[in-house]
Tab-separated table of C-alpha atoms in Angstrom:
chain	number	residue	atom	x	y	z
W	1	UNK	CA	-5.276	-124.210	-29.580
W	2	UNK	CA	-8.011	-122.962	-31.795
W	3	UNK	CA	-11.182	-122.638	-29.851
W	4	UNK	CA	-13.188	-121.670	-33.049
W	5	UNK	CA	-12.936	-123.571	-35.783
W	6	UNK	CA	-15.053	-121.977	-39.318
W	7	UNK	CA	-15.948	-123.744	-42.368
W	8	UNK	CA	-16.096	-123.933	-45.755
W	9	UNK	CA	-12.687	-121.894	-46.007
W	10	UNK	CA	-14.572	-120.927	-49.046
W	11	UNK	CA	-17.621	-120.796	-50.945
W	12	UNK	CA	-19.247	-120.452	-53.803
W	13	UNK	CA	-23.063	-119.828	-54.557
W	14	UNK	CA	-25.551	-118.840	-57.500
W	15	UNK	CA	-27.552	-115.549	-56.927
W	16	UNK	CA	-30.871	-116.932	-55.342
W	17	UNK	CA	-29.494	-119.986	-53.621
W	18	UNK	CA	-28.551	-120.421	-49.859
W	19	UNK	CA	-25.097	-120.054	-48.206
W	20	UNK	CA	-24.392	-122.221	-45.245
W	21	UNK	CA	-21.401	-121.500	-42.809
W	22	UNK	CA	-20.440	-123.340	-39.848
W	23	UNK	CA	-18.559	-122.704	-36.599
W	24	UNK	CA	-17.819	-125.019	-34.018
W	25	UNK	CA	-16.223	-123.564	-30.536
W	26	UNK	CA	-14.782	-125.604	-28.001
W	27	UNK	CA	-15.142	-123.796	-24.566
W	28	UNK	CA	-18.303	-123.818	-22.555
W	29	UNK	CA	-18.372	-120.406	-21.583
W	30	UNK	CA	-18.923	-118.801	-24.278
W	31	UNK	CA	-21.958	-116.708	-24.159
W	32	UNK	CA	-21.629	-114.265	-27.311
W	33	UNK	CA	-21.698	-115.865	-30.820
W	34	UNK	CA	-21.403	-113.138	-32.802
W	35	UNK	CA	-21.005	-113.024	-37.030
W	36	UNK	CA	-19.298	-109.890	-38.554
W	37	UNK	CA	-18.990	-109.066	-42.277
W	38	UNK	CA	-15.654	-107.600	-44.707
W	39	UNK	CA	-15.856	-106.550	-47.880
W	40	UNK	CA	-12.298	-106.189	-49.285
W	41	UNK	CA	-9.889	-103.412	-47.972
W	42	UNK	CA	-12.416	-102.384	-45.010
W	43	UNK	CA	-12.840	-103.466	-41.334
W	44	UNK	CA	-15.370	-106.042	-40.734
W	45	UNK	CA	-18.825	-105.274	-39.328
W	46	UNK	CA	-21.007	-107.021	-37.199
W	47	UNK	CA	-24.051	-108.910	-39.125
W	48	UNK	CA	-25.874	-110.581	-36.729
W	49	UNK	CA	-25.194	-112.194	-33.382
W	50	UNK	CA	-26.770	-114.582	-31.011
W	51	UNK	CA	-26.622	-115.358	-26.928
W	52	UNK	CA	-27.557	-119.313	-26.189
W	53	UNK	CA	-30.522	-118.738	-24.927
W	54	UNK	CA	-32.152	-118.850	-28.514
W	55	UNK	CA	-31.436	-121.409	-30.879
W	56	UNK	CA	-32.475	-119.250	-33.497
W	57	UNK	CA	-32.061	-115.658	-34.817
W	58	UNK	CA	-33.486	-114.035	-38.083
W	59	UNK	CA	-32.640	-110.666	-39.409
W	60	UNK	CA	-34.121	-110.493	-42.965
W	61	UNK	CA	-32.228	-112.816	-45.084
W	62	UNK	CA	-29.527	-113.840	-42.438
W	63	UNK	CA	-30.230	-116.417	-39.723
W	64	UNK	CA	-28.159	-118.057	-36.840
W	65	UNK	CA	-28.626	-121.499	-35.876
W	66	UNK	CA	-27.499	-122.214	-32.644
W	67	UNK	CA	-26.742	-125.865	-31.224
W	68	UNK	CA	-25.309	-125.553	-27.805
W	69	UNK	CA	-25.153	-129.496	-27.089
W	70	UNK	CA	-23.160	-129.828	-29.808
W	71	UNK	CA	-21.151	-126.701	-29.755
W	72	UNK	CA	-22.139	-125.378	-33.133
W	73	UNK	CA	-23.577	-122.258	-34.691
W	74	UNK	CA	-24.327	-121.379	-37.868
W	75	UNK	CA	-24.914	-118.342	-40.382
W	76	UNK	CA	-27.521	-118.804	-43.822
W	77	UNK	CA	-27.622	-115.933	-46.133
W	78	UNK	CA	-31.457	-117.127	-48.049
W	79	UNK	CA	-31.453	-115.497	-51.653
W	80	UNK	CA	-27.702	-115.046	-51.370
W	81	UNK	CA	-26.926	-111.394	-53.877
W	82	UNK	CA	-23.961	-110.495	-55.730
W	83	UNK	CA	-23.423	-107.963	-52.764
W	84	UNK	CA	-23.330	-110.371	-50.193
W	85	UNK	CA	-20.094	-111.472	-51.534
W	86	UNK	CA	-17.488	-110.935	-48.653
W	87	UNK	CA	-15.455	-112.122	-46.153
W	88	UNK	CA	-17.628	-113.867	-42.918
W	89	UNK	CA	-16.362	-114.281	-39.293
W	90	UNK	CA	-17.834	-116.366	-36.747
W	91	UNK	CA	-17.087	-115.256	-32.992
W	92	UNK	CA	-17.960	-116.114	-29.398
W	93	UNK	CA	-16.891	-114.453	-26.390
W	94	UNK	CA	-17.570	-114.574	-22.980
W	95	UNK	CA	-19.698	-111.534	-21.883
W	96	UNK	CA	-17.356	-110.339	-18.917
W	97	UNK	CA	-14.851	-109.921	-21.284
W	98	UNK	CA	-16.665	-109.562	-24.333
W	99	UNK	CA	-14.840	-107.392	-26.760
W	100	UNK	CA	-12.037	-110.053	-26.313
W	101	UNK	CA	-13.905	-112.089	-28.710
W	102	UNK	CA	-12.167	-115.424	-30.508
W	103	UNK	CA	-12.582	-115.371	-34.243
W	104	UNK	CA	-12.842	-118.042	-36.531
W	105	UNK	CA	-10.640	-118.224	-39.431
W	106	UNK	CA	-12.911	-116.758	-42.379
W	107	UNK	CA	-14.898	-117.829	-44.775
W	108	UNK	CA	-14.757	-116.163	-48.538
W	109	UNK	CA	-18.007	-116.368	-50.049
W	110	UNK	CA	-18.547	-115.581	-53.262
W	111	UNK	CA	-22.441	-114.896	-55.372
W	112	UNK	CA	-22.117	-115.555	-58.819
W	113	UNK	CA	-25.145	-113.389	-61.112
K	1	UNK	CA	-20.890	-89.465	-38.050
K	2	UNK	CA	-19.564	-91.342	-34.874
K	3	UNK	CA	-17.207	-94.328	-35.373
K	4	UNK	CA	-13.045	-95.673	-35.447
K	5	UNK	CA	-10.717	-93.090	-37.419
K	6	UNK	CA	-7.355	-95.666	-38.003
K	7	UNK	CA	-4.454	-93.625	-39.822
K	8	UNK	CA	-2.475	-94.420	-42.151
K	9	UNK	CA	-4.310	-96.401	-44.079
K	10	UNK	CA	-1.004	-97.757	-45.930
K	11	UNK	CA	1.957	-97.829	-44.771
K	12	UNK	CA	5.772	-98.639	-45.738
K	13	UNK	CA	8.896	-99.679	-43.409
K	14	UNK	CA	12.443	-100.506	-43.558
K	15	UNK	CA	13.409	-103.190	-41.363
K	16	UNK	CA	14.710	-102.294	-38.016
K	17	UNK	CA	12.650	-99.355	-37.538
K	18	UNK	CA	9.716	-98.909	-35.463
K	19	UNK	CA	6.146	-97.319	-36.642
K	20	UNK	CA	3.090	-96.193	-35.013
K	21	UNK	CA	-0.582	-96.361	-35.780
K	22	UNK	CA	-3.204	-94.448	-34.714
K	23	UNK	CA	-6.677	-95.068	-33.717
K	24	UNK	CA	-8.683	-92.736	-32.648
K	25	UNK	CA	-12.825	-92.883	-31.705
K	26	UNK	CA	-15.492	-90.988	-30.860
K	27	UNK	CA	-18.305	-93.218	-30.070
K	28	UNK	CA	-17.273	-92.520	-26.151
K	29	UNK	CA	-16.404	-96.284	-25.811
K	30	UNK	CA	-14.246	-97.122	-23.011
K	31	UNK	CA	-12.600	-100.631	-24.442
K	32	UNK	CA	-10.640	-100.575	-27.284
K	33	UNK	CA	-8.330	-103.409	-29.257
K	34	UNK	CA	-5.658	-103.893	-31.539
K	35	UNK	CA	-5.971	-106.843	-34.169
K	36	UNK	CA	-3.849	-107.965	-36.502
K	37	UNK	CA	-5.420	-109.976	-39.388
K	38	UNK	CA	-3.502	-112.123	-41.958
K	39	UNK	CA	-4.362	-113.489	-45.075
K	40	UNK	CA	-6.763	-116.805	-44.626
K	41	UNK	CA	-6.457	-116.349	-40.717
K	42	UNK	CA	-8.977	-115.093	-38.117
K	43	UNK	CA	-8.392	-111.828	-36.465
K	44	UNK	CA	-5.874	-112.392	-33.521
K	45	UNK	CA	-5.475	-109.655	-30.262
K	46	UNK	CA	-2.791	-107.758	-29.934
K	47	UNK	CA	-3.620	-105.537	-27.238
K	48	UNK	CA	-6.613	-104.146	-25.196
K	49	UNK	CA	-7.442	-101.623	-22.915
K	50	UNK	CA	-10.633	-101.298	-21.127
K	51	UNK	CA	-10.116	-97.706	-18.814
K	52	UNK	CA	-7.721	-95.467	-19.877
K	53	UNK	CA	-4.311	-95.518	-18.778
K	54	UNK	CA	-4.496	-99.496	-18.073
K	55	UNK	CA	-3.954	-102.413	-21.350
K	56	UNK	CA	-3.307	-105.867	-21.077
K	57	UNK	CA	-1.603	-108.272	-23.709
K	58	UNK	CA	-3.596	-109.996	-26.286
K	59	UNK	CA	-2.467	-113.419	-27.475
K	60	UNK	CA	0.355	-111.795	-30.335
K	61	UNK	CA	1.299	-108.707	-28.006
K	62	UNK	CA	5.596	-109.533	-28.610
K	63	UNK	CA	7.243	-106.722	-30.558
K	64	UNK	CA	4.310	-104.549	-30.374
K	65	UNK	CA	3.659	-101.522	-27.782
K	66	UNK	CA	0.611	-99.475	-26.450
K	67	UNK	CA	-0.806	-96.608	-24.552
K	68	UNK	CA	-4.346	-95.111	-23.438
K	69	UNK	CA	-3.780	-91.591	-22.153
K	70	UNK	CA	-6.998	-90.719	-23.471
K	71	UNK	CA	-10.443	-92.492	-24.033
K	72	UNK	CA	-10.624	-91.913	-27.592
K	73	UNK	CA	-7.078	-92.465	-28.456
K	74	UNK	CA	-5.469	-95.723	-28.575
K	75	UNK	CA	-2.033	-95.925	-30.786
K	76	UNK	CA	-0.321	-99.281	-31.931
K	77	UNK	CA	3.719	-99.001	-31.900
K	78	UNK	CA	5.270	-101.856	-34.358
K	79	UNK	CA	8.523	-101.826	-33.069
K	80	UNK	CA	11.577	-103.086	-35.139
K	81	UNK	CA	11.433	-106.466	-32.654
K	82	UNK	CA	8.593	-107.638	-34.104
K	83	UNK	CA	9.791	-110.402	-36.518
K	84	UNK	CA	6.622	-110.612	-39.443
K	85	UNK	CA	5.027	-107.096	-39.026
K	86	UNK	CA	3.296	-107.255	-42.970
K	87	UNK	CA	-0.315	-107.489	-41.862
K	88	UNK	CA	-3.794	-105.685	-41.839
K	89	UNK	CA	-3.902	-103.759	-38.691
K	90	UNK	CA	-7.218	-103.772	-37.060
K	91	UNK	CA	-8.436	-101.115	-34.040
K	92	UNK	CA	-11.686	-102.006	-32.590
K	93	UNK	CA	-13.861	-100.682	-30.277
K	94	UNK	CA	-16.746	-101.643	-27.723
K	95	UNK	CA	-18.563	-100.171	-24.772
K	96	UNK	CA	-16.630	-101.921	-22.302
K	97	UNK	CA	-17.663	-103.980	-19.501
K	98	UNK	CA	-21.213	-103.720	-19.919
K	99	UNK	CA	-20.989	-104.073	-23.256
K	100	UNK	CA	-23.104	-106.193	-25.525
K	101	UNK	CA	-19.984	-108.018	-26.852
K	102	UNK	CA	-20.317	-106.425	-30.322
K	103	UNK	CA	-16.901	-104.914	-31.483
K	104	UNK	CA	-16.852	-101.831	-33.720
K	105	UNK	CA	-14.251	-101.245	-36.494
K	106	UNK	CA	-11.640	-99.137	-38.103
K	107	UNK	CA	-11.032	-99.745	-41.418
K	108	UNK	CA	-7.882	-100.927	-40.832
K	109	UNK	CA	-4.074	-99.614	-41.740
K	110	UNK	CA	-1.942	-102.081	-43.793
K	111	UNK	CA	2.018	-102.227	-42.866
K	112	UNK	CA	4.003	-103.499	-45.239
K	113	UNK	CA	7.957	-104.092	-44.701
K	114	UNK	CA	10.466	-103.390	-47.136
């Protein structure tokens, strides 16, 4: 049973537009939502993360939307750059066990000049 | 420069014999992890260990081994039992119970079989 369920599998934008990826996770205890980032051949690396206590986190040009009624979170990449082109996990966890985090499946995005 | 030191970062075997990767840290973490990652899939758990010389199963832990004799050591054994060992081998790392929940990692070791 997947508990966290990513999409677009894949995704393609134009430098300068917005990239939208969703995450839905299924059980209620999840307290971490976590996205990490992995560029090809290398180990992924955490982007940006959010508790659900927020419905809302910005770092520069990355933000997490956070629905917890619905069970959905979301990353946007605004003014989306050639070098933003990567691999994108969502995650959630439960903080007692935290590092025993449930990924989703991927998403490949790809920023066309 | 602290961070997750995986070795080798490619790596061949014949069916039927058994291989070991190594992970080793220095960011004084006390958890670390074992993922496996497949093409199109999510990262899946192999193994964990959150004190040394204790590890639990992850949800794929069948034909693969561990130990923690040491905090900043935590080797993956793919042993010849484990039926579709090509992946990307992932070690991970995080503070531990207290943690924050973030997850550091290596860069990874790919297996292939022959």
């Amino acid at each position: 049973q997947q508990q966290v369920k990513q999409s677009p599998q894949s995704l393609i934008v134009q430098k300068g537009g917005i990239s939208i990826i969703n995450c839905a996770y299924e059980n209620t205890a999840f307290d971490y939502f976590p996205w990490y980032q992995q560029f090809p051949g290398k180990g992924p690396a955490l982007l940006i993360a959010i508790r659900p206590d927020v419905s809302e986190k910005k770092e520069g040009r990355f933000t997490i939307s956070f629905n917890k009624s619905a069970k959905q979170f979301s990353l946007h990449i605004m003014d989306s750059q050639p070098g933003d082109s990567a691999t994108y996990f969502c995650a959630a966890s439960r903080d007692t066990n935290a590092g025993k985090s449930t990924f989703g499946d991927g998403t490949t995005l790809t920023v066309k000049p | 420069d602290g961070g997750i030191t995986q070795s080798p970062k490619y790596l061949f075997r014949k069916e039927g014999q058994n291989v070991t990767l190594s992970c080793e840290q220095n960011l004084n973490h006390d958890a670390m992890y074992w993922y496996r990652q497949d093409p199109g899939q999510g990262l899946r758990l192999i193994y964990y260990s959150q004190i040394v010389n204790d590890f639990q199963k992850g949800d794929i832990a069948e034909g693969y081994s561990v130990s923690r004799e040491k905090k900043e050591s935590f080797p993956l054994t793919v042993t010849s039992a484990q039926k579709n060992p090509t992946a990307f081998y992932l070690c991970a790392s995080s503070w531990g119970r207290q943690n924050t929940g973030e997850l550091f990692f290596g860069e990874g070791s790919r297996l292939t079989v022959l």
